[in-house]
Tab-separated table of C-alpha atoms in Angstrom:
chain	number	residue	atom	x	y	z
A	474	MET	CA	-42.023	207.728	68.764
A	475	TYR	CA	-44.540	209.827	66.844
A	476	ASN	CA	-43.455	211.996	63.897
A	477	LYS	CA	-45.862	214.848	64.541
A	478	PHE	CA	-43.934	217.216	62.266
A	479	LEU	CA	-45.056	215.131	59.277
A	480	GLU	CA	-48.750	215.910	59.829
A	481	TYR	CA	-48.509	218.882	57.447
A	482	LEU	CA	-48.149	216.386	54.594
A	483	LEU	CA	-51.786	215.319	55.047
A	484	GLN	CA	-53.077	218.766	54.107
A	485	ASN	CA	-55.018	218.599	50.855
A	486	GLU	CA	-53.600	221.780	49.340
A	487	PRO	CA	-50.629	220.777	47.135
A	488	GLU	CA	-48.824	224.104	47.628
A	489	LYS	CA	-48.747	223.514	51.394
A	490	THR	CA	-46.980	220.165	51.088
A	491	ILE	CA	-44.789	220.555	47.982
A	492	SER	CA	-42.437	223.547	47.820
A	493	GLN	CA	-39.605	224.640	45.560
A	494	THR	CA	-37.365	224.972	48.598
A	495	GLY	CA	-38.077	221.391	49.605
A	496	ILE	CA	-37.319	220.144	46.109
A	497	THR	CA	-34.062	222.117	45.932
A	498	LEU	CA	-32.851	220.731	49.272
A	499	ARG	CA	-33.742	217.177	48.267
A	500	ARG	CA	-31.873	217.551	44.983
A	501	ILE	CA	-28.783	218.405	47.005
A	502	MET	CA	-29.269	215.539	49.473
A	503	ASN	CA	-30.371	212.887	46.971
A	504	PRO	CA	-26.902	211.525	46.059
A	505	VAL	CA	-26.158	211.001	49.761
A	506	VAL	CA	-29.587	209.430	50.362
A	507	ARG	CA	-29.010	206.909	47.560
A	508	LYS	CA	-25.680	205.891	49.070
A	509	VAL	CA	-27.141	205.415	52.549
A	510	LEU	CA	-30.383	203.628	51.604
A	511	PRO	CA	-28.795	200.206	50.888
A	512	LEU	CA	-27.681	200.081	54.528
A	513	SER	CA	-31.348	200.015	55.605
A	514	THR	CA	-32.117	196.632	54.000
A	515	LYS	CA	-31.012	193.089	54.776
A	516	THR	CA	-30.999	192.099	51.106
A	517	GLU	CA	-28.722	192.869	48.186
A	518	LEU	CA	-30.182	194.563	45.121
A	519	LYS	CA	-29.206	193.194	41.720
A	520	ILE	CA	-30.362	195.325	38.803
A	521	ILE	CA	-30.809	192.970	35.859
A	522	ARG	CA	-31.613	195.589	33.266
A	523	ARG	CA	-31.949	199.344	33.282
A	524	GLU	CA	-33.131	201.054	30.123
A	525	LYS	CA	-32.016	204.553	29.198
A	526	MET	CA	-34.059	207.225	30.943
A	527	PRO	CA	-35.354	210.461	29.404
A	528	ASN	CA	-33.832	213.640	30.801
A	529	ALA	CA	-37.212	214.791	32.051
A	530	PRO	CA	-39.657	213.971	34.878
A	531	VAL	CA	-41.201	210.510	34.616
A	532	ILE	CA	-43.765	208.421	36.455
A	533	PHE	CA	-42.166	205.260	37.813
A	534	ALA	CA	-44.920	202.617	38.079
A	535	ALA	CA	-43.583	199.850	40.307
A	536	THR	CA	-44.666	196.433	41.525
A	537	HIS	CA	-45.329	196.093	45.249
A	538	GLY	CA	-45.030	192.947	47.335
A	539	PHE	CA	-42.487	193.024	50.168
A	540	GLN	CA	-40.869	195.307	52.719
A	541	GLU	CA	-37.774	196.470	50.834
A	542	ASP	CA	-39.346	197.188	47.467
A	543	ILE	CA	-39.846	200.911	48.148
A	544	VAL	CA	-36.165	201.395	48.936
A	545	ASP	CA	-35.114	199.193	46.028
A	546	THR	CA	-37.360	201.068	43.599
A	547	LEU	CA	-35.748	204.324	44.698
A	548	LEU	CA	-32.312	202.830	44.068
A	549	ILE	CA	-33.347	201.494	40.661
A	550	ALA	CA	-34.788	204.899	39.708
A	551	ASP	CA	-31.393	206.454	40.545
A	552	ARG	CA	-32.729	210.005	40.630
A	553	LEU	CA	-34.775	212.284	42.850
A	554	ALA	CA	-38.329	210.952	42.830
A	555	TYR	CA	-41.140	211.700	45.256
A	556	ILE	CA	-42.866	208.517	46.454
A	557	LEU	CA	-46.627	208.237	46.881
A	558	ILE	CA	-47.048	206.536	50.274
A	559	GLY	CA	-50.248	205.505	52.068
A	560	SER	CA	-48.900	203.484	55.010
A	561	LEU	CA	-49.663	206.116	57.637
A	562	SER	CA	-48.805	204.029	60.708
A	563	GLN	CA	-45.369	203.215	59.319
A	564	ILE	CA	-44.737	206.857	58.429
A	565	PHE	CA	-45.842	208.398	61.714
A	566	TYR	CA	-44.562	205.798	64.169
A	567	SER	CA	-41.169	204.731	62.820
A	568	MET	CA	-37.879	206.026	61.443
A	569	ASP	CA	-39.154	205.019	57.998
A	570	GLY	CA	-41.273	208.156	57.996
A	571	ILE	CA	-38.280	210.411	58.572
A	572	VAL	CA	-36.244	208.639	55.886
A	573	ALA	CA	-39.137	208.881	53.410
A	574	TRP	CA	-39.560	212.586	54.197
A	575	ILE	CA	-35.869	213.242	53.565
A	576	ALA	CA	-36.019	211.279	50.296
A	577	GLY	CA	-39.225	213.034	49.210
A	578	MET	CA	-42.759	211.756	49.593
A	579	ILE	CA	-46.406	212.496	48.928
A	580	LEU	CA	-48.562	211.236	51.767
A	581	VAL	CA	-52.099	209.964	51.186
A	582	ASP	CA	-54.806	208.677	53.499
A	583	ARG	CA	-56.164	205.866	51.359
A	584	MET	CA	-59.371	205.683	53.397
A	585	ASP	CA	-60.204	209.352	52.748
A	586	GLN	CA	-61.669	210.316	49.365
A	587	GLU	CA	-60.520	213.944	49.542
A	588	SER	CA	-56.988	212.880	50.439
A	589	ARG	CA	-56.891	210.504	47.466
A	590	LYS	CA	-58.084	213.270	45.165
A	591	ALA	CA	-55.517	215.691	46.591
A	592	ALA	CA	-52.742	213.133	46.092
A	593	LYS	CA	-53.316	213.300	42.332
A	594	GLU	CA	-52.941	217.072	42.377
A	595	LYS	CA	-49.793	216.798	44.477
A	596	MET	CA	-48.246	214.333	42.023
A	597	ILE	CA	-49.118	216.644	39.143
A	598	ARG	CA	-47.511	219.558	40.996
A	599	VAL	CA	-44.287	217.604	41.609
A	600	LEU	CA	-44.007	216.582	37.952
A	601	LYS	CA	-44.657	220.111	36.716
A	602	MET	CA	-41.907	221.332	39.049
A	603	GLY	CA	-39.466	219.079	37.227
A	604	VAL	CA	-39.278	216.086	39.571
A	605	SER	CA	-40.172	212.449	38.933
A	606	ILE	CA	-42.603	210.460	41.072
A	607	ILE	CA	-42.886	206.825	42.134
A	608	ILE	CA	-46.308	205.172	42.241
A	609	PHE	CA	-47.210	201.645	43.295
A	610	PRO	CA	-50.437	201.470	41.270
A	611	GLU	CA	-51.562	198.170	42.828
A	612	GLY	CA	-52.308	200.302	45.893
A	613	THR	CA	-51.224	197.632	48.352
A	614	TRP	CA	-49.024	194.549	48.409
A	615	ASN	CA	-49.870	191.951	45.803
A	616	LYS	CA	-50.838	188.947	47.934
A	617	SER	CA	-52.252	186.851	45.095
A	618	PRO	CA	-50.922	183.280	44.767
A	619	ASN	CA	-51.199	183.414	40.975
A	620	GLN	CA	-51.355	186.992	39.638
A	621	MET	CA	-48.011	188.531	38.696
A	622	VAL	CA	-49.554	191.965	39.241
A	623	SER	CA	-52.862	192.824	40.890
A	624	GLY	CA	-55.401	195.198	39.373
A	625	LEU	CA	-54.079	198.749	38.973
A	626	PHE	CA	-55.718	201.927	40.190
A	627	PRO	CA	-56.249	204.198	37.155
A	628	GLY	CA	-54.958	207.366	38.837
A	629	VAL	CA	-51.566	206.800	37.232
A	630	TYR	CA	-53.205	207.342	33.841
A	631	ASP	CA	-54.877	210.566	34.973
A	632	VAL	CA	-51.595	212.007	36.255
A	633	ALA	CA	-49.843	211.119	32.984
A	634	MET	CA	-52.664	212.717	30.992
A	635	ALA	CA	-52.429	215.930	33.030
A	636	THR	CA	-48.653	216.275	32.720
A	637	GLY	CA	-47.548	214.409	29.596
A	638	ALA	CA	-44.974	212.534	31.677
A	639	PRO	CA	-44.017	209.089	30.350
A	640	ILE	CA	-44.641	205.948	32.391
A	641	VAL	CA	-41.563	203.914	33.304
A	642	PRO	CA	-42.443	200.384	34.530
A	643	VAL	CA	-40.299	199.003	37.352
A	644	ALA	CA	-40.403	195.488	38.775
A	645	THR	CA	-38.729	193.950	41.816
A	646	HIS	CA	-38.671	190.366	43.038
A	647	ARG	CA	-37.144	189.002	46.235
A	648	GLU	CA	-35.579	185.552	46.397
A	649	GLY	CA	-33.599	184.676	49.509
A	650	LYS	CA	-31.029	187.362	50.296
A	651	TYR	CA	-31.326	189.009	46.881
A	652	VAL	CA	-33.769	191.456	45.340
A	653	TYR	CA	-33.765	191.501	41.547
A	654	GLY	CA	-34.925	194.564	39.674
A	655	ILE	CA	-35.646	195.841	36.175
A	656	LEU	CA	-36.275	199.366	34.948
A	657	ASP	CA	-38.057	199.084	31.615
A	658	LYS	CA	-38.421	201.494	28.717
A	659	GLY	CA	-40.728	204.430	29.278
A	660	PHE	CA	-43.837	204.864	27.147
A	661	ASP	CA	-46.653	207.309	26.530
A	662	ILE	CA	-49.708	205.756	28.163
A	663	THR	CA	-51.971	208.506	26.826
A	664	LYS	CA	-51.738	206.999	23.332
A	665	TYR	CA	-54.340	204.557	24.619
A	666	GLU	CA	-57.760	205.141	26.054
A	667	ARG	CA	-57.859	204.915	29.843
A	668	GLN	CA	-58.709	201.249	30.432
A	669	GLN	CA	-56.579	200.037	27.525
A	670	GLY	CA	-53.616	202.022	28.830
A	671	ILE	CA	-53.963	200.580	32.328
A	672	SER	CA	-54.180	197.044	30.911
A	673	PHE	CA	-51.081	197.657	28.803
A	674	LEU	CA	-49.155	198.919	31.839
A	675	ARG	CA	-50.241	195.968	33.943
A	676	ASP	CA	-49.105	193.535	31.245
A	677	ARG	CA	-45.710	195.261	31.067
A	678	MET	CA	-45.242	195.098	34.824
A	679	ALA	CA	-46.336	191.453	34.969
A	680	THR	CA	-43.945	190.497	32.164
A	681	LEU	CA	-41.069	192.121	34.039
A	682	ARG	CA	-41.900	190.232	37.219
A	683	TRP	CA	-42.016	186.960	35.324
A	684	GLU	CA	-38.636	187.726	33.800
A	685	LEU	CA	-37.205	188.283	37.288
A	686	MET	CA	-38.739	185.103	38.657
A	687	GLU	CA	-37.101	183.080	35.899
A	688	ILE	CA	-33.678	184.144	37.163
A	689	ASP	CA	-33.671	182.524	40.598
A	690	SER	CA	-37.127	181.178	41.535
A	691	PHE	CA	-36.941	177.456	40.871
A	692	ALA	CA	-38.921	174.704	42.600
A	693	THR	CA	-40.531	171.379	41.788
A	694	ARG	CA	-44.228	170.678	42.207
A	695	ASP	CA	-43.411	168.108	44.889
A	696	GLU	CA	-42.079	170.882	47.117
A	697	PHE	CA	-45.561	172.366	47.474
A	698	PRO	CA	-48.581	170.891	49.306
A	699	TYR	CA	-51.865	169.990	47.613
A	700	GLY	CA	-55.507	170.890	48.213
A	701	GLU	CA	-56.393	172.811	51.364
A	702	ARG	CA	-52.829	172.531	52.609
A	703	ALA	CA	-51.758	174.693	49.657
A	704	ASP	CA	-54.012	177.501	50.917
A	705	VAL	CA	-52.478	177.197	54.371
A	706	TYR	CA	-48.988	177.283	52.877
A	707	TRP	CA	-49.733	180.517	51.014
A	708	THR	CA	-51.446	182.130	54.002
A	709	ASN	CA	-48.439	181.373	56.200
A	710	TYR	CA	-46.110	182.804	53.551
A	711	ILE	CA	-48.068	186.072	53.334
A	712	ASP	CA	-48.375	186.335	57.117
A	713	LYS	CA	-44.604	186.040	57.424
A	714	LEU	CA	-44.110	188.818	54.879
A	715	MET	CA	-46.451	191.132	56.782
A	716	THR	CA	-44.750	190.530	60.130
A	717	GLU	CA	-41.537	191.925	58.650
A	718	VAL	CA	-43.161	195.380	58.729
A	719	GLU	CA	-43.334	196.837	62.211
A	720	PHE	CA	-46.527	198.833	61.697
A	721	TYR	CA	-48.389	196.933	58.994
A	722	ASP	CA	-52.037	198.060	59.098
A	723	TYR	CA	-53.937	194.846	58.323
A	724	GLU	CA	-57.384	196.475	58.166
A	725	ILE	CA	-56.415	199.250	55.767
A	726	GLU	CA	-54.371	196.956	53.536
A	727	LEU	CA	-57.296	194.555	53.374
A	728	ASN	CA	-59.664	197.263	52.157
A	729	THR	CA	-57.494	199.229	49.748
A	730	LYS	CA	-56.890	196.640	47.046
A	731	TYR	CA	-58.194	197.617	43.624
A	732	VAL	CA	-61.485	195.903	42.807
A	733	ASP	CA	-62.539	195.603	39.181
A	734	LYS	CA	-66.321	195.975	39.226
A	735	LEU	CA	-66.589	194.158	35.894
A	736	ALA	CA	-64.673	191.084	37.093
A	737	ALA	CA	-66.528	188.330	38.944
A	738	THR	CA	-64.946	186.495	41.860
A	739	PRO	CA	-65.025	182.669	42.057
A	740	GLU	CA	-67.511	183.022	44.924
A	741	GLU	CA	-69.846	185.065	42.725
A	742	VAL	CA	-69.510	182.706	39.764
A	743	PHE	CA	-70.449	179.599	41.762
A	744	ALA	CA	-72.937	181.217	44.149
A	745	PHE	CA	-75.865	179.799	42.166
A	746	MET	CA	-74.881	176.272	43.235
A	747	LYS	CA	-75.977	176.985	46.799
A	748	ASN	CA	-79.584	177.194	45.624
A	749	ILE	CA	-79.631	174.129	43.366
A	750	GLN	CA	-82.056	171.418	44.447
A	751	LEU	CA	-80.761	167.884	43.953
A	752	THR	CA	-83.103	165.841	41.721
A	753	LYS	CA	-82.925	162.668	39.656
A	754	ASN	CA	-82.473	164.781	36.555
A	755	ASN	CA	-79.380	166.641	37.770
A	756	ALA	CA	-77.809	164.083	40.096
A	757	PHE	CA	-75.270	163.103	37.435
A	758	LEU	CA	-73.625	166.548	37.863
A	759	TRP	CA	-72.451	165.516	41.342
A	760	ARG	CA	-70.900	162.227	40.314
A	761	GLN	CA	-67.155	161.916	40.854
């Protein structure tokens, strides 16, 4: 199948993709959508905590790491909220695209600069028309073996600055047949300067994920392999997650992760060692 009728959503003019008629119809359908959505997942959502929401449009900033987390974030939000989605293959070649369209979505081509810029304007338009939005500011699944939350794209700050909408952090975590979720208190990110605000949001999201992991994610160190085998274990785990999505675009997902230009990678930090000449004076550095 190919959902050709959804191509209009890739137009860069916000008024051509977001209409008052569309919002009105989705307001009417939203209660039914929320009742049907749980039938589309194989897991059971358990909401651990849900803070009181303001009676106004908000920006849900959610963690992202497995197939069901978009649906579960919608259920946790429990209101009409347009989702920013960049998985074009999944949208155009599966029923997921039709479901997302009915629920309300903003489509972005993450590999196209103009599309990314237009997505900001579309989100601003939706919020100013009285509807909340859902953003996954990590940009792609968090595949890190040790980071609770990957680096965040700063566009979420820009949208909040342009609209005054509060940020509401949301976290989900899957363990076995359950997905655990938390909707945290909203806050005004514009009280901080841009980078400080993004760091604060990331810390909030990471704390929520840790809280969820403490509920049902228990293991002993002996259950995990050591050394190079640990890398293989993690790679196999991530590969399995990705195969759960029918149209996962490996190339795009690989190149759309946020990269902090001020942060050095381990490869960059230790690159100098490749050029070190072994001498009597520095041989002691290589002793075991």
